[in-house]
Coordinates of N, CA and C in Angstrom, one line a residue:
X280 N 84.1 -210.8 37.8 CA 84.8 -211.9 38.4 C 84.3 -213.2 37.7
X281 N 85.3 -214.0 37.4 CA 85.0 -215.3 36.7 C 85.0 -216.4 37.7
X282 N 83.9 -217.3 37.6 CA 83.9 -218.4 38.4 C 84.7 -219.6 37.8
X283 N 84.6 -220.7 38.5 CA 85.4 -221.9 38.0 C 84.5 -222.9 37.3
X284 N 83.3 -222.6 37.1 CA 82.3 -223.5 36.4 C 80.9 -223.0 36.7
X285 N 80.0 -223.8 36.3 CA 78.6 -223.5 36.4 C 77.9 -224.8 37.0
X286 N 77.0 -224.6 37.9 CA 76.1 -225.7 38.4 C 74.7 -225.4 38.0
X287 N 74.0 -226.5 37.6 CA 72.6 -226.4 37.3 C 71.9 -227.5 38.1
X288 N 70.7 -227.2 38.6 CA 70.1 -228.1 39.5 C 68.7 -228.6 39.0
X289 N 68.6 -229.9 38.8 CA 67.2 -230.5 38.5 C 66.7 -230.8 39.9
X290 N 65.8 -229.9 40.4 CA 65.2 -230.0 41.7 C 63.8 -230.6 41.7
X291 N 63.7 -231.8 42.2 CA 62.4 -232.5 42.3 C 61.8 -232.5 43.7
X292 N 60.6 -231.9 43.8 CA 59.9 -231.8 45.1 C 58.7 -232.7 45.0
X293 N 58.9 -233.9 45.4 CA 57.8 -234.9 45.2 C 57.4 -235.1 43.8
X294 N 56.2 -234.7 43.4 CA 55.7 -234.9 42.1 C 55.8 -233.6 41.3
X295 N 56.7 -232.7 41.7 CA 56.9 -231.4 41.0 C 58.4 -231.1 40.8
X296 N 58.6 -230.2 39.8 CA 60.0 -229.8 39.5 C 60.0 -228.2 39.7
X297 N 61.2 -227.8 40.3 CA 61.3 -226.3 40.5 C 62.0 -225.7 39.3
X298 N 61.4 -224.7 38.8 CA 62.0 -223.9 37.7 C 62.1 -222.4 38.1
X299 N 63.0 -221.7 37.5 CA 63.1 -220.3 37.8 C 63.0 -219.5 36.5
X300 N 62.4 -218.3 36.6 CA 62.1 -217.4 35.5 C 62.8 -216.1 35.8
X301 N 63.6 -215.6 34.9 CA 64.2 -214.3 35.1 C 64.5 -213.6 33.7
X302 N 64.5 -212.3 33.8 CA 64.9 -211.6 32.6 C 66.4 -211.7 32.3
X303 N 66.7 -212.0 31.1 CA 68.1 -212.2 30.7 C 68.5 -211.1 29.6
X304 N 69.3 -210.1 30.0 CA 69.6 -209.0 29.1 C 70.1 -209.5 27.7
X305 N 71.0 -210.5 27.6 CA 71.5 -210.9 26.3 C 70.5 -211.3 25.3
X306 N 69.4 -211.9 25.8 CA 68.3 -212.3 24.8 C 67.1 -211.3 24.9
X307 N 67.1 -210.3 25.8 CA 66.1 -209.3 25.9 C 64.8 -209.8 26.3
X308 N 64.7 -210.8 27.1 CA 63.4 -211.3 27.5 C 63.6 -212.3 28.7
X309 N 62.4 -212.7 29.3 CA 62.5 -213.7 30.3 C 62.8 -215.1 29.8
X310 N 63.5 -215.8 30.6 CA 63.9 -217.2 30.3 C 63.5 -218.1 31.4
X311 N 62.9 -219.3 31.1 CA 62.5 -220.3 32.1 C 63.8 -221.2 32.1
X312 N 64.3 -221.4 33.4 CA 65.5 -222.1 33.5 C 65.5 -223.1 34.7
X313 N 66.5 -223.9 34.8 CA 66.8 -224.7 36.0 C 67.5 -223.7 36.9
X314 N 67.3 -223.9 38.3 CA 68.1 -223.1 39.2 C 69.6 -223.4 38.8
X315 N 70.4 -222.3 38.8 CA 71.8 -222.5 38.3 C 72.6 -221.3 38.8
X316 N 73.9 -221.4 38.7 CA 74.8 -220.3 39.0 C 76.3 -220.7 38.9
X317 N 77.1 -219.6 39.0 CA 78.5 -219.8 38.9 C 79.1 -220.4 40.2
X318 N 80.2 -221.1 40.0 CA 80.9 -221.7 41.2 C 82.1 -220.7 41.5
X319 N 82.2 -220.3 42.8 CA 83.3 -219.5 43.2 C 83.4 -218.1 42.6
X320 N 82.2 -217.5 42.3 CA 82.2 -216.2 41.6 C 82.2 -215.0 42.5
X321 N 82.0 -215.2 43.8 CA 81.9 -214.0 44.7 C 82.9 -214.2 45.9
X322 N 83.2 -213.1 46.5 CA 84.1 -213.2 47.7 C 83.4 -214.1 48.7
X323 N 84.2 -214.9 49.3 CA 83.7 -215.9 50.3 C 83.2 -217.2 49.7
X324 N 83.2 -217.3 48.3 CA 82.8 -218.6 47.7 C 84.0 -219.2 46.9
X325 N 85.1 -218.5 46.8 CA 86.2 -219.0 46.1 C 86.7 -220.3 46.7
X326 N 86.9 -221.3 45.9 CA 87.4 -222.6 46.4 C 86.2 -223.5 46.8
X327 N 85.0 -223.1 46.7 CA 83.9 -223.9 47.2 C 83.8 -225.1 46.3
X328 N 83.3 -226.2 46.8 CA 83.1 -227.4 46.0 C 81.8 -227.2 45.1
X329 N 81.8 -228.1 44.1 CA 80.6 -228.0 43.2 C 79.3 -228.2 43.9
X330 N 79.3 -229.2 44.8 CA 78.0 -229.4 45.5 C 77.7 -228.3 46.4
X331 N 78.6 -227.7 47.1 CA 78.3 -226.5 47.9 C 77.8 -225.4 47.1
X332 N 78.3 -225.2 45.9 CA 77.8 -224.2 45.0 C 76.4 -224.5 44.6
X333 N 76.1 -225.7 44.3 CA 74.7 -226.1 43.9 C 73.8 -225.9 45.1
X334 N 74.2 -226.3 46.3 CA 73.3 -226.0 47.5 C 73.1 -224.5 47.7
X335 N 74.1 -223.7 47.5 CA 74.0 -222.3 47.7 C 73.0 -221.7 46.6
X336 N 73.2 -222.1 45.4 CA 72.4 -221.5 44.3 C 70.9 -222.0 44.5
X337 N 70.7 -223.3 44.8 CA 69.3 -223.7 45.0 C 68.6 -222.9 46.1
X338 N 69.3 -222.7 47.2 CA 68.7 -221.9 48.3 C 68.5 -220.4 47.9
X339 N 69.5 -219.8 47.3 CA 69.4 -218.4 46.9 C 68.3 -218.2 45.9
X340 N 68.2 -219.0 44.9 CA 67.3 -218.8 43.8 C 65.8 -219.3 44.1
X341 N 65.7 -220.4 44.9 CA 64.4 -220.9 45.1 C 63.9 -220.9 46.5
X342 N 64.8 -220.8 47.5 CA 64.4 -220.8 48.9 C 64.3 -222.3 49.4
X343 N 64.7 -223.2 48.6 CA 64.7 -224.6 49.0 C 66.1 -225.2 49.4
X344 N 66.1 -226.2 50.3 CA 67.2 -227.0 50.6 C 66.9 -228.4 50.2
X345 N 67.9 -229.1 49.8 CA 67.8 -230.6 49.4 C 68.5 -231.4 50.4
X346 N 68.0 -232.5 50.8 CA 68.7 -233.5 51.7 C 69.4 -234.5 50.9
X347 N 69.1 -234.6 49.6 CA 69.8 -235.6 48.8 C 70.3 -235.0 47.5
X348 N 71.6 -235.2 47.2 CA 72.2 -234.7 46.0 C 72.9 -235.8 45.2
X349 N 72.9 -235.6 43.9 CA 73.6 -236.6 43.0 C 74.0 -235.8 41.7
X350 N 75.3 -236.0 41.4 CA 75.8 -235.4 40.1 C 75.2 -236.2 39.0
X351 N 74.5 -235.5 38.1 CA 74.0 -236.2 36.9 C 74.9 -236.3 35.7
X352 N 75.6 -235.1 35.5 CA 76.4 -235.0 34.3 C 77.3 -233.8 34.4
X353 N 78.3 -233.7 33.6 CA 79.1 -232.5 33.5 C 79.7 -232.5 32.1
X354 N 80.0 -231.3 31.6 CA 80.6 -231.1 30.3 C 80.5 -229.7 29.9
X355 N 81.0 -229.4 28.7 CA 81.0 -228.0 28.2 C 79.6 -227.5 28.0
X356 N 79.4 -226.2 28.4 CA 78.1 -225.6 28.2 C 77.9 -225.1 26.8
X357 N 78.9 -224.7 26.1 CA 78.9 -224.2 24.7 C 80.3 -224.3 24.2
X358 N 80.7 -225.5 23.8 CA 82.1 -225.9 23.5 C 82.6 -225.0 22.3
X359 N 81.8 -224.5 21.4 CA 82.2 -223.7 20.3 C 82.7 -222.3 20.6
X360 N 82.3 -221.8 21.8 CA 82.6 -220.4 22.2 C 83.2 -220.2 23.6
X361 N 83.2 -221.3 24.4 CA 83.6 -221.1 25.8 C 84.2 -222.4 26.3
X362 N 85.1 -222.2 27.3 CA 85.7 -223.4 28.0 C 84.9 -223.7 29.3
X363 N 83.8 -223.0 29.5 CA 83.0 -223.1 30.7 C 82.4 -224.6 30.8
X364 N 82.4 -225.1 32.0 CA 81.9 -226.5 32.2 C 80.6 -226.4 33.1
X365 N 79.6 -227.1 32.6 CA 78.4 -227.2 33.4 C 78.3 -228.5 34.1
X366 N 77.9 -228.4 35.4 CA 77.8 -229.6 36.3 C 76.3 -229.6 36.7
X367 N 75.6 -230.6 36.2 CA 74.2 -230.8 36.5 C 74.0 -231.7 37.6
X368 N 73.2 -231.2 38.6 CA 72.9 -232.0 39.8 C 71.5 -232.3 39.9
X369 N 71.2 -233.4 40.6 CA 69.8 -233.8 40.9 C 69.7 -233.5 42.4
X370 N 68.7 -232.7 42.8 CA 68.4 -232.4 44.2 C 67.0 -233.0 44.5
X371 N 66.9 -233.8 45.6 CA 65.6 -234.4 46.0 C 65.5 -234.2 47.5
X372 N 64.3 -234.7 48.0 CA 64.0 -234.5 49.4 C 64.1 -233.1 49.8
X373 N 63.3 -232.2 49.1 CA 63.4 -230.8 49.3 C 62.6 -230.3 50.5
X374 N 63.1 -229.2 51.0 CA 62.4 -228.5 52.1 C 62.5 -227.0 51.8
X375 N 61.3 -226.3 51.8 CA 61.3 -224.8 51.6 C 61.7 -224.2 52.9
X376 N 62.8 -223.3 52.9 CA 63.3 -222.7 54.1 C 63.4 -221.2 54.0
X377 N 63.1 -220.7 52.8 CA 63.2 -219.2 52.6 C 62.4 -218.8 51.4
X378 N 62.5 -217.5 51.0 CA 61.7 -217.0 49.9 C 62.2 -217.2 48.5
X379 N 63.6 -217.4 48.4 CA 64.2 -217.5 47.1 C 64.1 -216.2 46.4
X380 N 64.2 -216.2 45.1 CA 64.1 -215.0 44.3 C 65.5 -214.4 43.9
X381 N 66.6 -215.0 44.4 CA 67.9 -214.5 44.0 C 68.5 -213.5 44.9
X382 N 69.6 -212.9 44.5 CA 70.2 -211.9 45.3 C 69.7 -210.5 45.0
X383 N 70.2 -209.5 45.5 CA 69.7 -208.1 45.3 C 69.7 -207.7 43.9
X384 N 70.6 -208.3 43.1 CA 70.6 -207.8 41.7 C 69.7 -208.7 40.8
X385 N 69.0 -209.6 41.3 CA 68.1 -210.5 40.5 C 66.7 -210.3 40.9
X386 N 65.8 -210.7 39.9 CA 64.4 -210.7 40.2 C 63.9 -212.0 39.7
X387 N 64.1 -213.0 40.4 CA 63.8 -214.4 40.0 C 62.4 -214.8 40.5
X388 N 61.6 -215.3 39.6 CA 60.3 -215.9 40.0 C 60.5 -217.4 40.0
X389 N 60.1 -218.0 41.2 CA 60.2 -219.4 41.4 C 58.9 -220.1 41.0
X390 N 59.0 -221.2 40.2 CA 57.8 -221.9 39.8 C 58.0 -223.4 40.3
X391 N 57.0 -223.9 41.1 CA 56.9 -225.3 41.5 C 55.8 -225.9 40.6
X392 N 56.3 -226.7 39.6 CA 55.4 -227.1 38.6 C 55.1 -228.6 38.8
X393 N 53.9 -229.0 39.0 CA 53.6 -230.5 39.0 C 54.0 -231.1 37.7
X394 N 54.6 -232.2 37.8 CA 55.1 -232.9 36.6 C 54.0 -233.1 35.6
X395 N 52.8 -233.5 36.0 CA 51.7 -233.8 35.1 C 51.3 -232.5 34.3
X396 N 51.6 -231.3 34.8 CA 51.3 -230.1 34.2 C 52.5 -229.4 33.4
X397 N 53.6 -230.0 33.4 CA 54.8 -229.4 32.9 C 54.7 -229.0 31.4
X398 N 54.2 -230.0 30.7 CA 54.0 -229.7 29.2 C 53.2 -228.4 29.0
X399 N 52.0 -228.4 29.6 CA 51.1 -227.2 29.5 C 51.8 -225.9 30.0
X400 N 52.5 -226.1 31.1 CA 53.1 -224.9 31.7 C 54.2 -224.3 30.8
X401 N 55.0 -225.2 30.2 CA 56.1 -224.7 29.3 C 55.5 -224.1 28.0
X402 N 54.4 -224.7 27.5 CA 53.7 -224.1 26.3 C 53.1 -222.7 26.7
X403 N 52.5 -222.6 27.8 CA 52.0 -221.3 28.2 C 53.1 -220.3 28.4
X404 N 54.2 -220.7 29.0 CA 55.3 -219.7 29.1 C 55.8 -219.3 27.7
X405 N 55.9 -220.2 26.8 CA 56.4 -219.8 25.4 C 55.3 -218.9 24.8
X406 N 54.1 -219.2 25.0 CA 53.0 -218.3 24.4 C 53.0 -216.9 25.0
X407 N 53.5 -216.7 26.2 CA 53.6 -215.3 26.7 C 55.0 -214.7 26.4
X408 N 55.8 -215.4 25.6 CA 57.1 -214.8 25.1 C 58.3 -215.2 26.0
X409 N 58.2 -216.1 26.8 CA 59.3 -216.6 27.7 C 60.0 -217.7 26.9
X410 N 61.4 -217.5 26.8 CA 62.2 -218.5 26.2 C 62.4 -219.7 27.2
X411 N 62.5 -220.9 26.8 CA 62.7 -222.0 27.6 C 64.1 -222.6 27.4
X412 N 64.9 -222.5 28.4 CA 66.3 -223.1 28.3 C 66.2 -224.6 28.0
X413 N 66.9 -225.1 27.0 CA 66.8 -226.5 26.7 C 67.2 -227.5 27.8
X414 N 67.9 -227.0 28.8 CA 68.3 -227.8 29.9 C 67.0 -228.2 30.8
X415 N 66.0 -227.4 30.6 CA 64.7 -227.7 31.3 C 64.2 -229.1 30.9
X416 N 64.5 -229.4 29.6 CA 64.0 -230.7 29.1 C 64.7 -231.9 29.8
X417 N 65.9 -231.7 30.2 CA 66.6 -232.7 31.0 C 65.8 -232.9 32.3
X418 N 65.4 -231.8 32.9 CA 64.6 -232.0 34.2 C 63.3 -232.7 33.9
X419 N 62.8 -232.5 32.7 CA 61.5 -233.2 32.3 C 61.8 -234.7 32.2
X420 N 62.9 -235.0 31.6 CA 63.2 -236.5 31.4 C 63.4 -237.1 32.8
X421 N 64.2 -236.5 33.6 CA 64.5 -237.0 35.0 C 63.2 -237.1 35.8
X422 N 62.3 -236.2 35.6 CA 61.0 -236.2 36.3 C 60.0 -237.2 35.7
X423 N 60.3 -237.8 34.6 CA 59.4 -238.8 34.1 C 58.5 -238.3 33.0
X424 N 58.9 -237.2 32.3 CA 58.0 -236.6 31.3 C 58.6 -237.0 30.0
X425 N 57.8 -237.5 29.0 CA 58.3 -238.0 27.7 C 57.9 -237.1 26.6
X426 N 58.4 -237.4 25.4 CA 58.1 -236.7 24.2 C 57.0 -237.3 23.4
X427 N 56.0 -236.5 23.0 CA 54.9 -237.0 22.2 C 55.0 -236.8 20.7
X428 N 56.1 -236.3 20.3 CA 56.3 -236.0 18.9 C 56.0 -234.5 18.6
X429 N 55.3 -233.8 19.4 CA 54.9 -232.4 19.3 C 55.5 -231.6 20.4
X430 N 55.6 -232.1 21.6 CA 56.0 -231.4 22.7 C 56.2 -232.3 23.9
X431 N 56.6 -231.7 25.0 CA 56.9 -232.6 26.2 C 55.6 -232.8 26.9
X432 N 55.3 -234.0 27.4 CA 54.1 -234.3 28.1 C 54.4 -235.5 29.0
X433 N 53.6 -235.7 30.0 CA 53.8 -236.9 30.9 C 53.8 -238.2 30.0
X434 N 54.7 -239.0 30.3 CA 54.8 -240.3 29.6 C 53.6 -241.2 30.0
X435 N 52.9 -241.8 29.0 CA 51.9 -242.8 29.4 C 52.5 -244.0 30.0
X436 N 53.7 -244.3 29.9 CA 54.4 -245.5 30.4 C 55.6 -245.1 31.2
X437 N 55.5 -244.9 32.5 CA 56.6 -244.4 33.3 C 57.8 -245.4 33.2
X438 N 57.6 -246.7 32.9 CA 58.7 -247.6 32.8 C 59.5 -247.3 31.6
X439 N 58.9 -246.7 30.6 CA 59.7 -246.3 29.4 C 60.7 -245.3 29.7
X440 N 60.5 -244.4 30.7 CA 61.5 -243.4 31.1 C 62.4 -244.0 32.1
X441 N 61.9 -244.9 33.0 CA 62.8 -245.4 34.1 C 63.9 -246.3 33.5
X442 N 63.6 -247.1 32.5 CA 64.6 -248.0 31.9 C 65.8 -247.3 31.5
X443 N 65.7 -246.2 30.6 CA 67.0 -245.5 30.3 C 67.7 -244.8 31.4
X444 N 66.9 -244.3 32.4 CA 67.5 -243.7 33.6 C 68.3 -244.7 34.4
X445 N 67.8 -245.9 34.5 CA 68.5 -246.9 35.3 C 69.8 -247.3 34.6
X446 N 69.9 -247.2 33.3 CA 71.1 -247.5 32.6 C 72.2 -246.5 32.9
X447 N 71.9 -245.3 33.4 CA 72.9 -244.4 33.9 C 73.0 -244.3 35.4
X448 N 72.3 -245.3 36.1 CA 72.4 -245.3 37.5 C 71.4 -244.5 38.3
X449 N 70.3 -244.0 37.6 CA 69.3 -243.2 38.3 C 68.0 -244.0 38.4
X450 N 67.2 -243.6 39.3 CA 65.9 -244.2 39.4 C 64.9 -243.1 39.8
X451 N 63.6 -243.4 39.6 CA 62.6 -242.4 39.9 C 61.7 -243.0 41.0
X452 N 61.4 -242.1 42.0 CA 60.5 -242.5 43.1 C 59.1 -242.2 42.6
X453 N 58.2 -243.1 43.1 CA 56.8 -242.8 42.8 C 56.1 -242.6 44.2
X454 N 55.2 -241.7 44.3 CA 54.5 -241.5 45.6 C 53.2 -242.2 45.6

């Protein structure tokens, strides 16, 4: 069954970001990803809105619900080979309400990673053979993590990240 698009979720839980890890047969190994899924791909979900799909996928994969949602961007996921569109959402003000882990056909491991440890966490995942989906780096930018020339790490100047985010209508909360 083919859905009508894909939703990806940058889920920020206070000073942490939610990531999911699961085995992906096409690449033959585990991949660290944003929570994501198809829109309208199952009976009972046909015709659902993009936000409803994002809410469903966040809950199914991570066990969290968000009280605040914002569409970050949308566009082709791989324009050279597919007409599929990816709709990236920002989910904040999260509450854990279930176990997550995906549906019966999935074995998803949920990671709640403090932003200050994201750089080390992703390096450790790569060192154990896990591929990191490049969309994870969008989550890093939204969470206030910058580039040090070698890898992703917390930015020493949070204002350096906030300024470009404000230019697209986003802001970061600090606790």
